[in-house]
XYZ file of C-alpha atoms in Angstrom:
545
model
C -12.470 11.296 3.914
C -13.890 14.323 2.781
C -12.078 16.117 0.041
C -10.094 19.247 1.208
C -9.110 20.574 -2.096
C -11.789 20.866 -4.787
C -10.773 23.216 -7.553
C -10.204 23.423 -11.231
C -6.636 23.466 -12.348
C -4.546 26.624 -12.865
C -5.380 26.455 -16.725
C -8.523 25.070 -18.175
C -6.350 23.305 -20.967
C -5.254 20.649 -18.212
C -7.981 18.228 -19.052
C -8.338 14.623 -19.834
C -7.866 14.828 -23.460
C -4.653 16.871 -22.839
C -2.675 13.844 -23.717
C -0.460 11.889 -26.226
C -2.253 9.901 -29.086
C -0.407 6.831 -28.077
C -1.993 6.788 -24.598
C -5.551 6.594 -26.208
C -4.242 3.979 -28.650
C -3.083 1.923 -25.731
C -6.076 2.353 -23.797
C -8.084 1.115 -26.561
C -5.792 -2.001 -27.152
C -5.892 -2.590 -23.435
C -9.847 -2.177 -23.585
C -9.902 -4.621 -26.638
C -7.674 -7.017 -25.008
C -9.712 -7.399 -21.788
C -7.194 -5.669 -19.663
C -9.379 -2.869 -18.691
C -9.884 -3.969 -14.957
C -6.241 -5.193 -14.414
C -4.744 -3.465 -11.525
C -1.425 -1.700 -12.312
C 1.169 0.378 -10.542
C 3.226 3.253 -12.139
C 6.135 5.375 -10.770
C 6.940 8.737 -11.888
C 10.500 9.667 -11.298
C 13.497 11.279 -12.869
C 17.008 9.560 -13.511
C 19.269 12.671 -13.361
C 19.289 15.811 -11.383
C 19.177 19.008 -13.533
C 21.656 21.864 -13.964
C 24.397 19.449 -13.261
C 23.647 19.610 -9.814
C 22.825 16.919 -7.000
C 19.044 17.766 -5.971
C 15.814 18.772 -7.331
C 12.713 20.521 -5.641
C 9.714 18.407 -6.271
C 6.760 20.761 -7.510
C 3.392 20.678 -9.279
C 1.631 18.005 -7.003
C -1.464 20.444 -6.209
C -1.994 20.767 -9.981
C -1.804 16.928 -10.275
C -4.404 16.362 -7.895
C -6.711 19.107 -9.389
C -6.208 17.270 -12.603
C -7.275 13.852 -10.992
C -10.307 15.504 -9.229
C -11.381 16.854 -12.693
C -10.499 14.203 -14.961
C -13.360 13.542 -17.623
C -13.773 13.133 -21.260
C -16.483 15.319 -22.595
C -18.930 14.741 -25.363
C -16.858 16.873 -27.715
C -13.696 15.078 -26.802
C -15.285 11.734 -27.533
C -16.876 12.910 -30.846
C -13.319 14.134 -31.881
C -11.625 10.878 -30.719
C -14.220 8.757 -32.606
C -14.489 10.839 -35.980
C -10.942 12.409 -36.580
C -8.219 10.657 -34.493
C -9.077 6.943 -33.979
C -9.368 4.302 -36.760
C -13.237 3.743 -37.726
C -12.293 -0.080 -36.539
C -12.585 1.134 -33.060
C -15.641 -0.315 -31.335
C -18.583 2.038 -30.255
C -18.223 0.243 -26.908
C -14.984 1.859 -26.130
C -16.358 5.365 -26.449
C -18.881 4.583 -24.079
C -16.266 3.324 -21.862
C -14.445 6.772 -22.297
C -17.661 8.595 -21.494
C -18.124 6.998 -18.100
C -14.437 6.901 -17.211
C -13.458 8.669 -13.805
C -10.360 8.493 -11.359
C -12.591 7.191 -8.798
C -10.472 3.752 -8.765
C -7.144 5.561 -8.996
C -4.830 5.895 -5.677
C -2.118 8.552 -5.501
C 0.788 8.439 -3.179
C 3.226 11.286 -3.343
C 6.134 12.765 -1.837
C 5.047 16.373 -0.344
C 5.330 19.239 -2.475
C 8.329 21.414 -2.053
C 10.356 18.327 -0.760
C 14.220 18.096 -2.066
C 14.194 14.849 -4.163
C 16.781 12.642 -5.978
C 17.031 10.459 -8.917
C 15.092 7.087 -8.950
C 12.783 7.788 -5.891
C 9.366 7.859 -7.038
C 7.678 11.312 -6.826
C 4.154 9.833 -7.568
C 3.162 6.256 -7.317
C -0.236 5.879 -9.218
C -2.292 2.657 -8.498
C -5.472 1.954 -10.504
C -7.172 0.268 -13.707
C -4.425 -0.167 -16.282
C -6.091 1.926 -19.160
C -6.883 4.800 -16.605
C -3.383 4.999 -15.039
C -2.125 4.738 -18.492
C -4.277 7.654 -19.820
C -2.876 9.868 -16.901
C 1.018 9.509 -17.875
C 1.389 12.509 -20.305
C -0.499 15.083 -18.287
C 1.244 14.157 -14.861
C 4.595 14.369 -16.388
C 3.788 17.636 -18.117
C 2.393 18.960 -14.604
C 5.551 17.804 -12.683
C 8.529 18.238 -15.209
C 8.467 22.058 -15.671
C 7.120 22.784 -12.165
C 10.154 20.953 -10.734
C 12.770 22.178 -13.073
C 11.905 25.921 -12.563
C 11.575 25.430 -8.695
C 14.950 23.887 -8.662
C 16.314 26.605 -10.594
C 15.038 29.152 -8.259
C 16.232 27.286 -5.351
C 19.711 27.435 -7.060
C 19.531 31.021 -7.585
C 18.602 31.609 -3.904
C 21.444 29.316 -2.727
C 23.939 31.567 -5.082
C 22.485 34.880 -3.811
C 22.542 33.962 -0.363
C 19.565 33.873 2.218
C 19.722 37.763 3.121
C 19.295 39.021 -0.658
C 15.936 39.759 -2.199
C 15.154 37.878 -5.334
C 12.712 39.061 -7.823
C 11.221 37.094 -10.752
C 11.046 39.344 -14.152
C 10.468 36.779 -16.496
C 6.997 37.418 -17.955
C 8.204 38.840 -21.219
C 10.460 35.952 -21.766
C 8.701 33.104 -20.783
C 7.450 30.312 -23.184
C 3.995 31.938 -23.543
C 1.386 32.989 -20.982
C 0.758 29.552 -19.346
C 4.668 29.199 -18.753
C 5.028 32.432 -17.401
C 2.418 31.945 -15.038
C 3.578 28.449 -14.021
C 7.312 30.150 -13.763
C 6.038 32.987 -11.344
C 4.382 30.464 -9.054
C 7.276 27.856 -8.911
C 9.846 30.364 -8.546
C 8.137 31.762 -5.669
C 8.026 28.104 -4.152
C 11.742 27.700 -4.928
C 12.616 30.856 -3.027
C 12.023 34.081 -4.874
C 10.319 36.863 -2.741
C 8.141 38.612 -5.548
C 7.239 38.767 -9.130
C 6.749 41.178 -11.732
C 3.648 39.264 -13.174
C 0.582 41.010 -11.773
C -1.673 37.941 -12.656
C 0.400 35.746 -10.578
C 0.122 37.901 -7.693
C -3.584 38.319 -8.059
C -3.949 34.366 -8.255
C -1.376 33.256 -6.104
C -0.930 36.063 -3.465
C 2.823 36.355 -4.691
C 4.235 39.905 -3.791
C 4.280 42.160 -6.978
C 7.251 44.218 -7.531
C 8.569 46.638 -10.333
C 9.856 50.060 -10.860
C 9.998 51.625 -14.484
C 11.456 51.000 -17.924
C 13.901 52.967 -19.777
C 10.874 54.254 -22.008
C 9.645 56.303 -19.054
C 12.847 58.083 -18.406
C 13.527 58.901 -22.250
C 9.778 59.862 -22.763
C 10.570 63.189 -21.080
C 12.246 66.280 -22.585
C 14.531 68.928 -21.214
C 11.398 71.552 -21.053
C 8.912 68.942 -19.568
C 9.364 70.431 -15.826
C 5.743 71.593 -16.392
C 4.358 68.157 -16.281
C 5.704 67.274 -13.039
C 2.768 67.725 -10.763
C 2.748 69.237 -7.222
C 3.261 67.091 -4.065
C 1.340 67.025 -0.652
C 3.920 66.664 2.108
C 3.436 63.240 3.941
C 2.031 64.926 7.225
C -0.237 67.368 5.422
C -0.151 70.942 4.214
C -0.033 72.733 1.034
C 0.907 71.251 -2.157
C 4.402 72.361 -3.484
C 6.365 71.675 -6.748
C 9.247 68.860 -6.281
C 11.159 70.016 -9.320
C 12.630 73.214 -8.008
C 13.592 71.598 -4.682
C 15.229 68.723 -6.455
C 17.237 71.018 -8.701
C 18.364 72.830 -5.771
C 19.483 69.710 -4.097
C 21.273 68.546 -7.152
C 23.442 71.647 -7.319
C 24.094 71.217 -3.515
C 25.324 67.591 -3.765
C 27.412 67.758 -6.986
C 30.524 68.489 -5.431
C 29.755 65.727 -2.907
C 29.385 63.337 -5.861
C 32.432 64.875 -7.690
C 30.023 65.643 -10.871
C 29.428 68.963 -12.463
C 25.528 69.705 -11.657
C 25.234 71.033 -15.201
C 26.209 67.729 -17.095
C 23.503 65.663 -15.677
C 20.490 64.791 -18.022
C 17.753 67.404 -17.071
C 15.219 65.295 -18.757
C 16.019 62.340 -16.528
C 15.713 64.577 -13.479
C 12.264 65.588 -14.640
C 11.308 62.075 -15.369
C 12.532 61.116 -11.821
C 10.338 63.972 -10.124
C 7.384 62.852 -12.151
C 7.679 59.306 -10.823
C 8.339 60.519 -7.382
C 5.261 62.748 -7.412
C 3.142 59.582 -8.506
C 4.756 57.295 -6.231
C 6.372 59.406 -3.252
C 6.176 56.153 -0.760
C 8.119 53.954 -2.979
C 10.209 55.509 -5.145
C 12.928 53.313 -7.017
C 14.639 54.666 -10.183
C 16.147 53.004 -13.147
C 19.570 55.039 -13.455
C 21.307 53.635 -16.330
C 19.278 55.232 -19.104
C 22.004 57.750 -19.877
C 24.926 57.377 -17.425
C 24.869 55.734 -13.861
C 27.294 57.688 -12.190
C 27.344 61.090 -14.026
C 23.833 61.486 -14.526
C 21.235 58.659 -13.180
C 22.900 58.484 -9.535
C 23.002 62.347 -8.927
C 19.507 62.857 -10.421
C 18.215 60.134 -8.042
C 20.031 61.409 -4.866
C 18.579 65.122 -5.465
C 15.099 63.830 -6.007
C 15.320 61.492 -2.963
C 16.632 64.305 -0.793
C 13.614 66.536 -2.219
C 11.396 63.795 -1.259
C 12.696 63.861 2.102
C 11.943 67.308 2.585
C 8.421 66.352 2.053
C 8.390 63.675 4.637
C 8.757 60.657 2.302
C 11.730 58.283 2.135
C 12.929 56.853 -1.393
C 13.486 53.196 -1.812
C 16.670 52.991 -4.036
C 17.819 52.579 -7.706
C 17.986 49.656 -10.173
C 20.971 48.992 -12.338
C 20.211 47.316 -15.583
C 23.433 47.259 -17.500
C 27.186 47.710 -17.029
C 29.860 46.421 -14.565
C 27.261 45.780 -11.754
C 29.954 44.850 -9.154
C 31.802 48.107 -9.866
C 28.565 50.176 -10.215
C 27.094 48.756 -7.171
C 30.092 49.596 -5.119
C 30.436 53.060 -6.384
C 26.799 53.597 -5.788
C 26.959 52.519 -2.244
C 30.037 54.511 -1.583
C 28.078 57.642 -2.961
C 25.097 56.971 -0.845
C 27.200 56.906 2.400
C 28.838 60.046 1.296
C 25.349 61.772 0.698
C 24.256 60.315 3.882
C 27.299 61.766 5.969
C 26.967 65.320 4.051
C 23.230 65.267 4.909
C 23.172 63.864 8.247
C 20.671 61.082 6.806
C 21.678 57.887 8.227
C 18.927 56.278 6.170
C 20.380 57.430 2.969
C 23.427 54.966 3.414
C 21.249 52.025 3.145
C 19.146 52.500 0.317
C 18.504 49.637 -1.870
C 20.427 48.675 -4.835
C 18.459 46.472 -7.456
C 20.365 44.743 -10.473
C 18.836 43.263 -13.402
C 20.459 42.700 -16.876
C 20.164 39.124 -17.907
C 21.552 37.462 -14.964
C 22.249 33.782 -14.509
C 23.554 31.653 -11.690
C 27.259 32.024 -12.644
C 27.008 35.725 -12.685
C 25.506 35.911 -9.298
C 28.531 33.786 -7.815
C 31.001 35.959 -9.657
C 29.355 38.993 -8.060
C 29.656 37.425 -4.752
C 33.434 36.769 -5.192
C 33.839 40.555 -6.377
C 32.118 41.845 -3.183
C 29.224 43.682 -4.724
C 26.807 45.810 -2.765
C 23.492 44.680 -4.547
C 20.477 44.240 -2.093
C 18.219 42.792 -4.753
C 18.181 40.854 -7.907
C 15.853 41.028 -10.682
C 16.030 37.724 -12.799
C 14.236 36.757 -15.882
C 15.283 35.017 -18.886
C 17.611 32.348 -17.353
C 15.283 31.841 -14.664
C 12.068 31.122 -16.317
C 13.525 29.428 -19.317
C 16.030 27.378 -17.698
C 18.419 27.930 -20.222
C 21.010 25.886 -18.743
C 18.638 22.918 -18.960
C 15.341 22.971 -20.847
C 13.743 19.821 -19.293
C 13.997 17.631 -16.514
C 13.129 14.420 -17.952
C 10.732 12.643 -15.628
C 9.378 9.393 -16.726
C 6.232 7.198 -16.097
C 6.927 3.428 -15.832
C 4.825 0.426 -15.274
C 6.396 -1.379 -12.184
C 3.565 -3.829 -11.281
C 0.564 -5.652 -12.973
C -1.893 -7.563 -11.081
C 0.624 -7.949 -8.236
C 3.268 -8.959 -10.400
C 6.398 -6.915 -10.626
C 7.248 -5.387 -14.125
C 10.856 -4.288 -15.146
C 11.956 -2.429 -18.085
C 15.416 -3.669 -19.058
C 17.869 -1.608 -21.329
C 21.261 -1.551 -22.529
C 21.521 1.900 -21.041
C 21.808 0.938 -17.347
C 20.392 4.376 -16.202
C 16.965 3.213 -18.146
C 16.433 -0.020 -16.181
C 13.422 0.610 -13.716
C 13.596 -0.661 -10.301
C 10.417 -3.125 -10.145
C 7.741 -3.655 -7.905
C 5.104 -1.930 -5.686
C 7.531 0.220 -3.604
C 7.801 2.553 -0.719
C 10.495 5.208 -0.022
C 12.144 6.304 2.971
C 14.479 9.167 4.066
C 17.162 8.259 6.636
C 18.770 10.922 8.757
C 21.686 11.209 11.044
C 22.100 12.300 14.289
C 22.866 16.178 13.191
C 19.388 16.109 11.404
C 20.999 15.937 7.985
C 19.680 13.473 5.438
C 22.059 10.343 5.077
C 20.287 8.242 2.329
C 16.967 7.431 0.588
C 16.038 3.951 0.992
C 13.675 2.507 -1.561
C 11.785 -1.094 -0.796
C 8.889 -3.013 -1.447
C 5.652 -2.324 0.429
C 5.874 -5.657 1.940
C 8.913 -4.948 3.862
C 8.859 -3.444 7.577
C 9.737 0.009 7.407
C 13.166 0.960 8.687
C 13.442 1.890 12.425
C 15.410 4.709 13.991
C 18.728 3.377 15.838
C 18.489 0.081 14.028
C 20.869 -0.825 11.181
C 19.507 -1.049 7.637
C 21.557 -2.544 4.781
C 21.506 0.024 1.722
C 22.599 -1.121 -1.644
C 23.252 0.645 -4.718
C 20.441 -0.344 -7.086
C 22.911 -1.379 -9.837
C 26.423 -1.417 -8.781
C 27.082 -4.693 -6.257
C 29.997 -3.534 -4.508
C 28.238 -0.313 -3.238
C 26.655 -0.962 0.010
C 26.652 0.488 3.516
C 24.827 -0.428 6.902
C 23.016 2.784 8.015
C 21.916 3.371 11.374
C 19.672 6.292 11.297
C 18.705 8.803 14.156
C 15.108 9.181 12.587
C 13.319 7.955 9.606
C 10.862 9.769 7.225
C 8.255 7.877 5.080
C 8.435 10.019 1.815
C 5.290 8.795 0.127
C 1.967 9.926 1.581
C -1.522 8.964 0.551
C -2.884 12.091 -1.438
C -5.878 10.561 -3.426
C -8.216 7.678 -3.184
C -12.055 6.884 -4.001
C -12.031 10.112 -5.894
C -11.180 12.227 -2.764
C -8.145 13.997 -1.604
C -6.829 12.461 1.533
C -4.300 15.041 2.895
C -4.901 18.820 3.843
C -3.002 20.648 0.744
C -0.840 23.280 1.897
C -0.854 26.869 0.484
C 1.653 28.227 -1.679
C 3.397 29.932 1.074
C 3.447 26.795 3.249
C 5.095 24.817 0.211
C 7.750 27.739 0.084
C 8.389 27.233 3.657
C 8.639 23.488 3.368
C 11.226 24.075 0.641
C 13.496 25.911 3.141
C 13.065 23.434 5.605
C 13.886 20.703 3.191
C 16.865 22.186 2.000
C 17.943 22.869 5.527
C 18.062 19.030 6.067
C 20.417 18.417 3.128
C 24.208 18.722 3.438
C 25.516 21.517 1.973
C 28.123 19.648 -0.155
C 25.067 18.013 -1.960
C 23.606 21.526 -2.687
C 26.851 23.269 -3.821
C 27.064 24.643 -7.343
C 30.776 23.157 -8.100
C 31.518 19.707 -7.929
C 28.616 18.635 -5.705
C 28.538 15.483 -3.646
C 25.962 12.814 -5.138
C 23.371 11.942 -2.684
C 22.992 8.286 -1.932
C 19.677 6.578 -3.251
C 19.458 2.904 -2.247
C 17.506 -0.085 -2.359
C 17.018 -2.715 0.484
C 18.986 -5.967 0.377
C 15.556 -7.708 -0.588
C 14.827 -5.444 -3.366
C 18.218 -5.530 -4.819
C 18.421 -9.265 -4.733
C 14.666 -9.508 -6.372
C 15.592 -6.911 -8.846
C 18.643 -8.553 -10.205
C 17.105 -11.879 -10.364
C 14.113 -10.663 -12.457
C 16.733 -8.968 -14.545
C 18.669 -12.027 -15.223
C 15.414 -13.867 -15.923
C 14.126 -11.392 -18.562
C 17.491 -10.537 -20.049
C 17.948 -12.347 -23.329
C 21.216 -14.265 -23.409
C 23.596 -13.762 -26.029
C 25.264 -16.387 -28.227
C 28.606 -16.535 -29.878
C 29.711 -18.722 -32.859
């Protein structure tokens, strides 16, 4: 099958040598031990959902495939490894082996990007020669961990805010470096955000760019700077006119309606708003908390908005960046209604109210309870840095070598791996909602709709149930084989739509923020018995005396 996705990774740093030293060391030891052609199977998965929740959004697959396509050690990579990293005892033939190494013998199965996923279910299944598959571990984990974490965080913000609100990612300045910022913009959009302030992300990914102004713009104007406000041409044409005198007249007219003295508002702020409106008459949105929201910023905005209306333009709205956002938004909305009634402009009642100010998920839920009037949230720090949980914790484990299942046994039960070459299925009920994810060996026939399947907890013997699904979805799809992509890769916008559909297929009690219901991930009866026998066979037997 011809490749349908041939491109460089998002970042040129994503290359074969972007790995941990122990991966290269193990590759050499495999090579030296004659294991270079042994066939291996690795699972990439996570053990616990993030943010004390019960769901995760899988993201980063597109970058993983681009990485596989471009996997190659350069001459400078090999020189560095040979001369500065690995011991001098390493044989020259190994470096020749690295020089010719590709991923043409690697096969990748994956869950489609943007799918809601759960612990223990393989997100990626990597098959191929042991040293090559081992060398892929660190980079694949790097590409999946943060992408899935921030996409999940974005999805949680979307659930908290509701479907009708606009969510804007404002995290560029607070992200972990430029690479983290670019990834955050991309995966927040996938997770449910509507736009970003990051212009580079907008250019690269086609994400809508949004932004207003900072306090610096407003405070840069002085009381006598009205001469800096340019003239404005009416929307329908005609002679240019000055905006500031018209806005000043409107301020005097509406001051009684807003119950504020017109002469107590900040003149410099009014001038700044006029200057911005002349520059952007079709999308004037003002930051109104530089001095005082109710007594200065709001009346000045309303005056400029009405002046713009006289020129045939409609203002967009205001942004709040401090204070009691619930109270201020409700007050602002009421003032908008009052002005709309006073001027007979119905559109004024519906002007946008945007809120920022270090918002987190809990704050948004609190605002919902208080009956806020905010239309759009600009979210930065808590979104892109995932302050509630800084890492997802995906792992990459060997589960089969030369068709023999392998299993990691640990005193920590959560770290015990599910052995063998496996497939995963999602079983749905009659209402279209997911009931359970079932993991079983590839040798077992897939579960069938309307047929009972015994689903067992991987560890706890007593937790088991028969499930008779209305429909069955095979989760792991073939994405990469013989050096070529095997699926048509979706666009960023298509992945975003898939996230919405996948979330809609999960019961709301699994998605809620407070005390969510754990989603069931099970293994087949056959895999359960095989796993526990293997566990008994390899676990050491203690001795007491």
